Amino acid sequence: MAPLSALLPLILALGASAAPSLLITPSAPTPSLAPCLTQAYHGAYGGQHVFLPSDACVASGAAGLLASGSLVPARDGEAVVWVGPAGVQGASGRAASDVFADISAAAQAFLPRLLDTPQKVFSAGSGSSSPVSLLHASDGANPALFISVPRAALPLLDTLLPPHYVPVGVAPSPVALGYDVPEHYARHLANVTKALRFRPEVATVVNSIDADAIRRDVRWLTGEAPSGIVSRHSFTEGARVAAKWIKEKVEATGAECEYFSYLDGFSPDVLCTYPSNSTERVILSGHYDSRGSFGSTRAPGADDDGSGTSHVLAVAEGIKQHKITFDKRVTLAFFSGEEQGLWGSHYWAKSLAEANATVVLQIQADMLAYRVPGEPLQLGLPATIELPEAGWLVANVSALYAPELLVGRTAACCSDHQSFISYGFPATQVFERAGWIADPMYHNSGDLADREGYDFEQIASIAKVTFATVLEVAGFHTK
Ligand SMILES: *[C@@H]1O[C@H](CO)[C@@H](O)[C@H](O)[C@H]1NC(C)=O
Ligand SMILES: *[C@@H]1O[C@H](CO)[C@@H](O)[C@H](O)[C@H]1NC(C)=O
Ligand SMILES: *[C@@H]1O[C@H](CO)[C@@H](O)[C@H](O)[C@H]1NC(C)=O
Ligand SMILES: *[C@@H]1O[C@H](CO)[C@@H](O)[C@H](O)[C@H]1NC(C)=O
Ligand SMILES: [Zn+2]
């Protein structure tokens, strides 16, 4: 990793000389790429590949190899963020330039107010005079943009986006030019799927998942039960209260938990690992931060992602209740900074990659609760961003242990599993629905649990699936 990038994690500029250029291109990298480009790869976002080549590399004409790309100047001290449609029906019909106009107007209107709260909850910096700027826009079936965001505005980026758009942070330092998740990971998961059969001992464990316990946890996280939490936006006190509560709750189930801090001011990830001598990791996660309505930081997040968070807590309770020990190293992870661009998962996945960790499976649970009245219980798997063998395994486990769930594919875009895919780890996501996002309270300050369509039974059913998948992949014993 570039030492300067390590020192200044959000700064894409390589020193004080001329500002470097970003190369953004739909052409996938090939093995014949010039080394100065392969070493400058920063990942794929919505089908666009991002490079940050040195001036010398650009001057040498290497960038010309990707003739279809655009070279745009990077801005000193700012974060680069991809913004694209979240997967709500109809939202992708807008022109990218219109989406940017909304973001720009919101930055002018909301930022000064949000940065100047008397409580000083937003301490990321001052002087938000430099507006969010557009680096690259692409229209077509999925209009998306790359924007440059001043450091002070990054914590509030979620509040500036039109409700049906989501951000993914562009890796601040180069990522390995993996053309795909390594083949051995896929073969291993295919093997697990092939050997799968109904096992009563797995059913006994996962059938103890309790929808009432999930209800209590969700309501605590939203503040509907008296917890004092009014928001879990990553920069609020509520997020820190939630992190401490989660840490203590999971520690009580026999895991060792730690805070993982990654960027100034964001509440930390909570990472909880059960004792094991194995070097092979299995990770189940949700994000405990949330996003409110356009221009607001009031984010109770019952569905997004109080549901995924509480589902992981339910798995932790099951591990304790059945005195489970795992063969592999199982981590239950609770990310923050998801709503500003997947930052919490990004930095942890990066640190795992730098440590040459073996992650045999990562599953992200994001929005499990909302069910359109009249529709069956459902489980949605990602239509695009996943390792296919991971999704197939989860679907096959679902048929065995939660046959009440209708399994399908969803266009819902961009949660923390993408960070793991970016660093070459096998990953997938579980979601509440096949098809488009349908929750009317999506990215809304009214995302509470006490409303029509919010279904604790569906969360519990999906928890049976992820729990059984972890048991199968990690190997387990009960006392
Ligand atoms: C998959 O199973 C085959 C046959 O059982 C075995 O030879 C192979 O080593 C396994 N591969 C992995 C990656 O587990
Ligand atoms: C790890 O290995 C040590 C030494 O063999 C052993 O004492 C310990 O019980 C093992 N821990 C687990 C969780 O298996
Ligand atoms: C990870 O692997 C690389 C390449 O094999 C090696 O250079 C590096 O020292 C390893 N890092 C750690 C922390 O083991
Ligand atoms: C079950 O796994 C197989 C691969 O082993 C896959 O082809 C199939 O689609 C999976 N089932 C479902 C319902 O996804
Ligand atoms: Zn979410």
PDB file of C-alpha atoms in Angstrom, residues 229-450:
ATOM      1  CA  ILE A 229     -31.523   6.835  21.136  1.00  0.00           C
ATOM      2  CA  VAL A 230     -33.116   9.232  18.639  1.00  0.00           C
ATOM      3  CA  SER A 231     -30.738   8.594  15.743  1.00  0.00           C
ATOM      4  CA  ARG A 232     -28.011   6.138  14.752  1.00  0.00           C
ATOM      5  CA  HIS A 233     -26.507   8.353  12.065  1.00  0.00           C
ATOM      6  CA  SER A 234     -22.764   7.556  12.269  1.00  0.00           C
ATOM      7  CA  PHE A 235     -21.916  10.936  13.784  1.00  0.00           C
ATOM      8  CA  THR A 236     -24.512  11.026  16.534  1.00  0.00           C
ATOM      9  CA  GLU A 237     -24.357  10.120  20.202  1.00  0.00           C
ATOM     10  CA  GLY A 238     -27.055   7.518  19.530  1.00  0.00           C
ATOM     11  CA  ALA A 239     -24.684   5.563  17.284  1.00  0.00           C
ATOM     12  CA  ARG A 240     -22.103   5.436  20.086  1.00  0.00           C
ATOM     13  CA  VAL A 241     -24.719   4.351  22.630  1.00  0.00           C
ATOM     14  CA  ALA A 242     -25.798   1.589  20.224  1.00  0.00           C
ATOM     15  CA  ALA A 243     -22.198   0.469  19.633  1.00  0.00           C
ATOM     16  CA  LYS A 244     -21.525   0.084  23.363  1.00  0.00           C
ATOM     17  CA  TRP A 245     -24.793  -1.785  23.912  1.00  0.00           C
ATOM     18  CA  ILE A 246     -24.107  -4.162  21.010  1.00  0.00           C
ATOM     19  CA  LYS A 247     -20.556  -4.808  22.246  1.00  0.00           C
ATOM     20  CA  GLU A 248     -21.702  -5.687  25.768  1.00  0.00           C
ATOM     21  CA  LYS A 249     -24.570  -7.845  24.513  1.00  0.00           C
ATOM     22  CA  VAL A 250     -22.380  -9.948  22.236  1.00  0.00           C
ATOM     23  CA  GLU A 251     -19.578 -10.220  24.789  1.00  0.00           C
ATOM     24  CA  ALA A 252     -22.137 -11.814  27.095  1.00  0.00           C
ATOM     25  CA  THR A 253     -22.553 -14.612  24.526  1.00  0.00           C
ATOM     26  CA  GLY A 254     -18.893 -15.673  24.750  1.00  0.00           C
ATOM     27  CA  ALA A 255     -17.317 -13.587  21.980  1.00  0.00           C
ATOM     28  CA  GLU A 256     -14.400 -11.228  22.292  1.00  0.00           C
ATOM     29  CA  CYS A 257     -15.465  -7.825  20.977  1.00  0.00           C
ATOM     30  CA  GLU A 258     -13.434  -4.806  19.950  1.00  0.00           C
ATOM     31  CA  TYR A 259     -14.103  -1.377  18.548  1.00  0.00           C
ATOM     32  CA  PHE A 260     -12.541  -0.815  15.145  1.00  0.00           C
ATOM     33  CA  SER A 261     -12.020   2.894  14.471  1.00  0.00           C
ATOM     34  CA  TYR A 262     -11.293   3.962  10.923  1.00  0.00           C
ATOM     35  CA  LEU A 263     -11.971   7.663  10.204  1.00  0.00           C
ATOM     36  CA  ASP A 264     -12.148  10.620  12.594  1.00  0.00           C
ATOM     37  CA  GLY A 265     -15.552  11.237  14.054  1.00  0.00           C
ATOM     38  CA  PHE A 266     -17.354   8.136  12.768  1.00  0.00           C
ATOM     39  CA  SER A 267     -18.601   5.830  15.509  1.00  0.00           C
ATOM     40  CA  PRO A 268     -16.518   2.628  15.369  1.00  0.00           C
ATOM     41  CA  ASP A 269     -17.321  -0.783  13.928  1.00  0.00           C
ATOM     42  CA  VAL A 270     -17.992  -3.440  16.578  1.00  0.00           C
ATOM     43  CA  LEU A 271     -16.203  -6.711  15.766  1.00  0.00           C
ATOM     44  CA  CYS A 272     -16.997  -9.785  17.881  1.00  0.00           C
ATOM     45  CA  THR A 273     -15.094 -13.032  17.415  1.00  0.00           C
ATOM     46  CA  TYR A 274     -15.681 -16.442  19.006  1.00  0.00           C
ATOM     47  CA  PRO A 275     -12.616 -18.332  20.260  1.00  0.00           C
ATOM     48  CA  SER A 276     -10.975 -20.546  17.640  1.00  0.00           C
ATOM     49  CA  ASN A 277      -7.459 -21.538  16.649  1.00  0.00           C
ATOM     50  CA  SER A 278      -8.367 -21.639  12.967  1.00  0.00           C
ATOM     51  CA  THR A 279      -7.019 -19.074  10.522  1.00  0.00           C
ATOM     52  CA  GLU A 280     -10.089 -19.459   8.297  1.00  0.00           C
ATOM     53  CA  ARG A 281     -12.704 -16.809   8.946  1.00  0.00           C
ATOM     54  CA  VAL A 282     -16.487 -16.736   8.529  1.00  0.00           C
ATOM     55  CA  ILE A 283     -18.140 -13.321   8.908  1.00  0.00           C
ATOM     56  CA  LEU A 284     -21.813 -12.439   9.460  1.00  0.00           C
ATOM     57  CA  SER A 285     -22.623  -8.729   9.558  1.00  0.00           C
ATOM     58  CA  GLY A 286     -25.064  -5.852   9.467  1.00  0.00           C
ATOM     59  CA  HIS A 287     -24.594  -2.086   9.718  1.00  0.00           C
ATOM     60  CA  TYR A 288     -25.843  -0.398  12.878  1.00  0.00           C
ATOM     61  CA  ASP A 289     -25.676   3.140  11.514  1.00  0.00           C
ATOM     62  CA  SER A 290     -28.645   4.562   9.632  1.00  0.00           C
ATOM     63  CA  ARG A 291     -29.821   7.321   7.315  1.00  0.00           C
ATOM     64  CA  GLY A 292     -32.770   9.691   7.682  1.00  0.00           C
ATOM     65  CA  SER A 293     -34.825  11.776   5.292  1.00  0.00           C
ATOM     66  CA  PHE A 294     -33.228  14.107   2.738  1.00  0.00           C
ATOM     67  CA  GLY A 295     -31.497  16.857   4.738  1.00  0.00           C
ATOM     68  CA  SER A 296     -32.029  15.242   8.143  1.00  0.00           C
ATOM     69  CA  THR A 297     -29.808  13.307  10.529  1.00  0.00           C
ATOM     70  CA  ARG A 298     -32.750  11.873  12.500  1.00  0.00           C
ATOM     71  CA  ALA A 299     -32.271   8.218  11.567  1.00  0.00           C
ATOM     72  CA  PRO A 300     -33.981   5.607  13.764  1.00  0.00           C
ATOM     73  CA  GLY A 301     -33.440   2.917  11.093  1.00  0.00           C
ATOM     74  CA  ALA A 302     -35.750   0.093  12.223  1.00  0.00           C
ATOM     75  CA  ASP A 303     -35.436  -1.653   8.871  1.00  0.00           C
ATOM     76  CA  ASP A 304     -32.192  -0.039   7.596  1.00  0.00           C
ATOM     77  CA  ASP A 305     -30.435  -1.600   9.321  1.00  0.00           C
ATOM     78  CA  GLY A 306     -31.903  -2.216  12.767  1.00  0.00           C
ATOM     79  CA  SER A 307     -33.314  -5.414  11.252  1.00  0.00           C
ATOM     80  CA  GLY A 308     -29.964  -6.785  10.054  1.00  0.00           C
ATOM     81  CA  THR A 309     -28.263  -5.702  13.282  1.00  0.00           C
ATOM     82  CA  SER A 310     -30.889  -7.385  15.478  1.00  0.00           C
ATOM     83  CA  HIS A 311     -30.758 -10.503  13.331  1.00  0.00           C
ATOM     84  CA  VAL A 312     -27.019 -10.790  14.062  1.00  0.00           C
ATOM     85  CA  LEU A 313     -27.751 -10.285  17.771  1.00  0.00           C
ATOM     86  CA  ALA A 314     -30.287 -13.139  17.565  1.00  0.00           C
ATOM     87  CA  VAL A 315     -27.611 -15.415  16.104  1.00  0.00           C
ATOM     88  CA  ALA A 316     -25.294 -14.433  18.967  1.00  0.00           C
ATOM     89  CA  GLU A 317     -28.010 -15.413  21.468  1.00  0.00           C
ATOM     90  CA  GLY A 318     -28.416 -18.772  19.708  1.00  0.00           C
ATOM     91  CA  ILE A 319     -24.671 -19.406  19.937  1.00  0.00           C
ATOM     92  CA  LYS A 320     -24.842 -18.793  23.682  1.00  0.00           C
ATOM     93  CA  GLN A 321     -28.037 -20.735  24.263  1.00  0.00           C
ATOM     94  CA  HIS A 322     -26.727 -23.877  22.542  1.00  0.00           C
ATOM     95  CA  LYS A 323     -23.163 -23.481  23.891  1.00  0.00           C
ATOM     96  CA  ILE A 324     -21.822 -23.618  20.359  1.00  0.00           C
ATOM     97  CA  THR A 325     -18.130 -23.756  19.553  1.00  0.00           C
ATOM     98  CA  PHE A 326     -16.953 -23.328  15.977  1.00  0.00           C
ATOM     99  CA  ASP A 327     -14.140 -25.013  14.080  1.00  0.00           C
ATOM    100  CA  LYS A 328     -13.425 -21.910  12.003  1.00  0.00           C
ATOM    101  CA  ARG A 329     -13.035 -18.374  13.328  1.00  0.00           C
ATOM    102  CA  VAL A 330     -16.506 -16.795  13.354  1.00  0.00           C
ATOM    103  CA  THR A 331     -16.856 -13.016  13.596  1.00  0.00           C
ATOM    104  CA  LEU A 332     -20.126 -11.157  14.052  1.00  0.00           C
ATOM    105  CA  ALA A 333     -19.513  -7.661  12.676  1.00  0.00           C
ATOM    106  CA  PHE A 334     -21.546  -4.489  13.148  1.00  0.00           C
ATOM    107  CA  PHE A 335     -20.438  -1.767  10.749  1.00  0.00           C
ATOM    108  CA  SER A 336     -20.890   1.978  10.823  1.00  0.00           C
ATOM    109  CA  GLY A 337     -20.262   4.578   8.120  1.00  0.00           C
ATOM    110  CA  GLU A 338     -22.245   2.419   5.679  1.00  0.00           C
ATOM    111  CA  GLU A 339     -24.568   5.243   4.741  1.00  0.00           C
ATOM    112  CA  GLN A 340     -21.712   7.599   3.837  1.00  0.00           C
ATOM    113  CA  GLY A 341     -20.099   5.094   1.447  1.00  0.00           C
ATOM    114  CA  LEU A 342     -19.408   1.696   3.135  1.00  0.00           C
ATOM    115  CA  TRP A 343     -16.412   3.170   5.002  1.00  0.00           C
ATOM    116  CA  GLY A 344     -16.530   0.989   8.136  1.00  0.00           C
ATOM    117  CA  SER A 345     -16.498  -2.265   6.177  1.00  0.00           C
ATOM    118  CA  HIS A 346     -14.045  -0.845   3.652  1.00  0.00           C
ATOM    119  CA  TYR A 347     -11.333  -0.236   6.214  1.00  0.00           C
ATOM    120  CA  TRP A 348     -11.807  -3.571   7.963  1.00  0.00           C
ATOM    121  CA  ALA A 349     -11.802  -5.554   4.692  1.00  0.00           C
ATOM    122  CA  LYS A 350      -8.650  -3.643   3.713  1.00  0.00           C
ATOM    123  CA  SER A 351      -6.943  -4.559   6.981  1.00  0.00           C
ATOM    124  CA  LEU A 352      -7.913  -8.229   6.515  1.00  0.00           C
ATOM    125  CA  ALA A 353      -6.478  -8.167   2.981  1.00  0.00           C
ATOM    126  CA  GLU A 354      -3.254  -6.563   4.234  1.00  0.00           C
ATOM    127  CA  ALA A 355      -2.953  -9.300   6.866  1.00  0.00           C
ATOM    128  CA  ASN A 356      -3.422 -11.954   4.130  1.00  0.00           C
ATOM    129  CA  ALA A 357      -6.474 -13.236   5.994  1.00  0.00           C
ATOM    130  CA  THR A 358      -8.491 -16.156   4.685  1.00  0.00           C
ATOM    131  CA  VAL A 359     -12.203 -15.311   4.686  1.00  0.00           C
ATOM    132  CA  VAL A 360     -14.155 -18.320   3.448  1.00  0.00           C
ATOM    133  CA  LEU A 361     -17.492 -16.477   3.542  1.00  0.00           C
ATOM    134  CA  GLN A 362     -18.894 -13.065   4.434  1.00  0.00           C
ATOM    135  CA  ILE A 363     -22.662 -12.449   4.551  1.00  0.00           C
ATOM    136  CA  GLN A 364     -24.098  -8.960   4.985  1.00  0.00           C
ATOM    137  CA  ALA A 365     -27.692  -8.576   6.243  1.00  0.00           C
ATOM    138  CA  ASP A 366     -29.182  -5.237   5.240  1.00  0.00           C
ATOM    139  CA  MET A 367     -32.961  -4.567   5.468  1.00  0.00           C
ATOM    140  CA  LEU A 368     -34.771  -7.788   6.358  1.00  0.00           C
ATOM    141  CA  ALA A 369     -38.086  -6.630   7.792  1.00  0.00           C
ATOM    142  CA  TYR A 370     -40.327  -4.953   5.248  1.00  0.00           C
ATOM    143  CA  ARG A 371     -42.943  -7.121   3.564  1.00  0.00           C
ATOM    144  CA  VAL A 372     -45.468  -5.673   1.134  1.00  0.00           C
ATOM    145  CA  PRO A 373     -48.846  -6.553   2.696  1.00  0.00           C
ATOM    146  CA  GLY A 374     -50.164  -9.663   0.938  1.00  0.00           C
ATOM    147  CA  GLU A 375     -46.776 -10.828  -0.340  1.00  0.00           C
ATOM    148  CA  PRO A 376     -45.224 -14.035   1.023  1.00  0.00           C
ATOM    149  CA  LEU A 377     -42.217 -14.074   3.373  1.00  0.00           C
ATOM    150  CA  GLN A 378     -39.187 -13.454   1.197  1.00  0.00           C
ATOM    151  CA  LEU A 379     -35.418 -13.552   0.976  1.00  0.00           C
ATOM    152  CA  GLY A 380     -33.663 -11.463  -1.671  1.00  0.00           C
ATOM    153  CA  LEU A 381     -30.136 -12.190  -2.871  1.00  0.00           C
ATOM    154  CA  PRO A 382     -28.082  -9.698  -4.914  1.00  0.00           C
ATOM    155  CA  ALA A 383     -28.663  -9.661  -8.661  1.00  0.00           C
ATOM    156  CA  THR A 384     -25.084  -8.579  -9.336  1.00  0.00           C
ATOM    157  CA  ILE A 385     -22.687  -7.794  -6.492  1.00  0.00           C
ATOM    158  CA  GLU A 386     -21.799 -11.148  -4.899  1.00  0.00           C
ATOM    159  CA  LEU A 387     -19.804 -14.311  -5.460  1.00  0.00           C
ATOM    160  CA  PRO A 388     -22.451 -16.492  -7.176  1.00  0.00           C
ATOM    161  CA  GLU A 389     -21.411 -19.622  -5.252  1.00  0.00           C
ATOM    162  CA  ALA A 390     -22.071 -17.738  -2.008  1.00  0.00           C
ATOM    163  CA  GLY A 391     -25.607 -16.814  -3.068  1.00  0.00           C
ATOM    164  CA  TRP A 392     -26.344 -20.339  -4.291  1.00  0.00           C
ATOM    165  CA  LEU A 393     -25.255 -21.767  -0.941  1.00  0.00           C
ATOM    166  CA  VAL A 394     -27.534 -19.385   0.971  1.00  0.00           C
ATOM    167  CA  ALA A 395     -30.468 -20.198  -1.348  1.00  0.00           C
ATOM    168  CA  ASN A 396     -29.983 -23.941  -0.866  1.00  0.00           C
ATOM    169  CA  VAL A 397     -29.723 -23.562   2.917  1.00  0.00           C
ATOM    170  CA  SER A 398     -32.912 -21.504   2.876  1.00  0.00           C
ATOM    171  CA  ALA A 399     -34.827 -24.307   1.148  1.00  0.00           C
ATOM    172  CA  LEU A 400     -33.757 -26.721   3.917  1.00  0.00           C
ATOM    173  CA  TYR A 401     -34.219 -24.639   7.061  1.00  0.00           C
ATOM    174  CA  ALA A 402     -36.674 -21.871   6.140  1.00  0.00           C
ATOM    175  CA  PRO A 403     -38.917 -23.299   3.404  1.00  0.00           C
ATOM    176  CA  GLU A 404     -41.489 -20.581   4.217  1.00  0.00           C
ATOM    177  CA  LEU A 405     -39.251 -18.034   2.458  1.00  0.00           C
ATOM    178  CA  LEU A 406     -39.685 -17.313  -1.241  1.00  0.00           C
ATOM    179  CA  VAL A 407     -36.134 -16.799  -2.533  1.00  0.00           C
ATOM    180  CA  GLY A 408     -35.393 -14.434  -5.417  1.00  0.00           C
ATOM    181  CA  ARG A 409     -33.025 -11.810  -6.710  1.00  0.00           C
ATOM    182  CA  THR A 410     -32.998  -8.104  -5.893  1.00  0.00           C
ATOM    183  CA  ALA A 411     -31.619  -4.975  -7.547  1.00  0.00           C
ATOM    184  CA  ALA A 412     -31.149  -3.368  -4.108  1.00  0.00           C
ATOM    185  CA  CYS A 413     -27.690  -1.923  -4.379  1.00  0.00           C
ATOM    186  CA  CYS A 414     -24.671  -1.466  -2.381  1.00  0.00           C
ATOM    187  CA  SER A 415     -24.110  -2.697   1.114  1.00  0.00           C
ATOM    188  CA  ASP A 416     -21.031  -3.723   3.071  1.00  0.00           C
ATOM    189  CA  HIS A 417     -20.449  -7.043   1.298  1.00  0.00           C
ATOM    190  CA  GLN A 418     -19.227  -4.964  -1.669  1.00  0.00           C
ATOM    191  CA  SER A 419     -16.174  -3.953   0.403  1.00  0.00           C
ATOM    192  CA  PHE A 420     -15.271  -7.629   0.816  1.00  0.00           C
ATOM    193  CA  ILE A 421     -15.750  -8.375  -2.882  1.00  0.00           C
ATOM    194  CA  SER A 422     -13.467  -5.398  -3.678  1.00  0.00           C
ATOM    195  CA  TYR A 423     -10.691  -6.961  -1.626  1.00  0.00           C
ATOM    196  CA  GLY A 424     -11.120 -10.408  -3.221  1.00  0.00           C
ATOM    197  CA  PHE A 425     -13.165 -12.160  -0.498  1.00  0.00           C
ATOM    198  CA  PRO A 426     -16.229 -14.360  -1.166  1.00  0.00           C
ATOM    199  CA  ALA A 427     -19.365 -12.507  -0.089  1.00  0.00           C
ATOM    200  CA  THR A 428     -23.095 -12.069  -0.548  1.00  0.00           C
ATOM    201  CA  GLN A 429     -26.014 -10.182   0.999  1.00  0.00           C
ATOM    202  CA  VAL A 430     -29.441 -11.097   2.346  1.00  0.00           C
ATOM    203  CA  PHE A 431     -32.331  -8.653   1.799  1.00  0.00           C
ATOM    204  CA  GLU A 432     -36.066  -8.538   2.506  1.00  0.00           C
ATOM    205  CA  ARG A 433     -37.491  -8.879  -0.980  1.00  0.00           C
ATOM    206  CA  ALA A 434     -37.027 -10.252  -4.464  1.00  0.00           C
ATOM    207  CA  GLY A 435     -37.200  -7.370  -6.954  1.00  0.00           C
ATOM    208  CA  TRP A 436     -37.122  -3.652  -6.212  1.00  0.00           C
ATOM    209  CA  ILE A 437     -36.860  -1.995  -2.790  1.00  0.00           C
ATOM    210  CA  ALA A 438     -40.496  -1.485  -1.700  1.00  0.00           C
ATOM    211  CA  ASP A 439     -40.226  -0.102   1.845  1.00  0.00           C
ATOM    212  CA  PRO A 440     -42.007   3.292   1.822  1.00  0.00           C
ATOM    213  CA  MET A 441     -39.844   4.361   4.798  1.00  0.00           C
ATOM    214  CA  TYR A 442     -36.572   3.626   2.977  1.00  0.00           C
ATOM    215  CA  HIS A 443     -34.019   6.320   3.902  1.00  0.00           C
ATOM    216  CA  ASN A 444     -36.681   8.107   5.863  1.00  0.00           C
ATOM    217  CA  SER A 445     -36.670   9.501   9.392  1.00  0.00           C
ATOM    218  CA  GLY A 446     -39.935   7.606   9.925  1.00  0.00           C
ATOM    219  CA  ASP A 447     -38.252   4.180   9.609  1.00  0.00           C
ATOM    220  CA  LEU A 448     -39.709   2.788  12.859  1.00  0.00           C
ATOM    221  CA  ALA A 449     -40.752  -0.774  13.696  1.00  0.00           C
ATOM    222  CA  ASP A 450     -44.318  -0.035  14.720  1.00  0.00           C
TER     223      ASP A 450
END
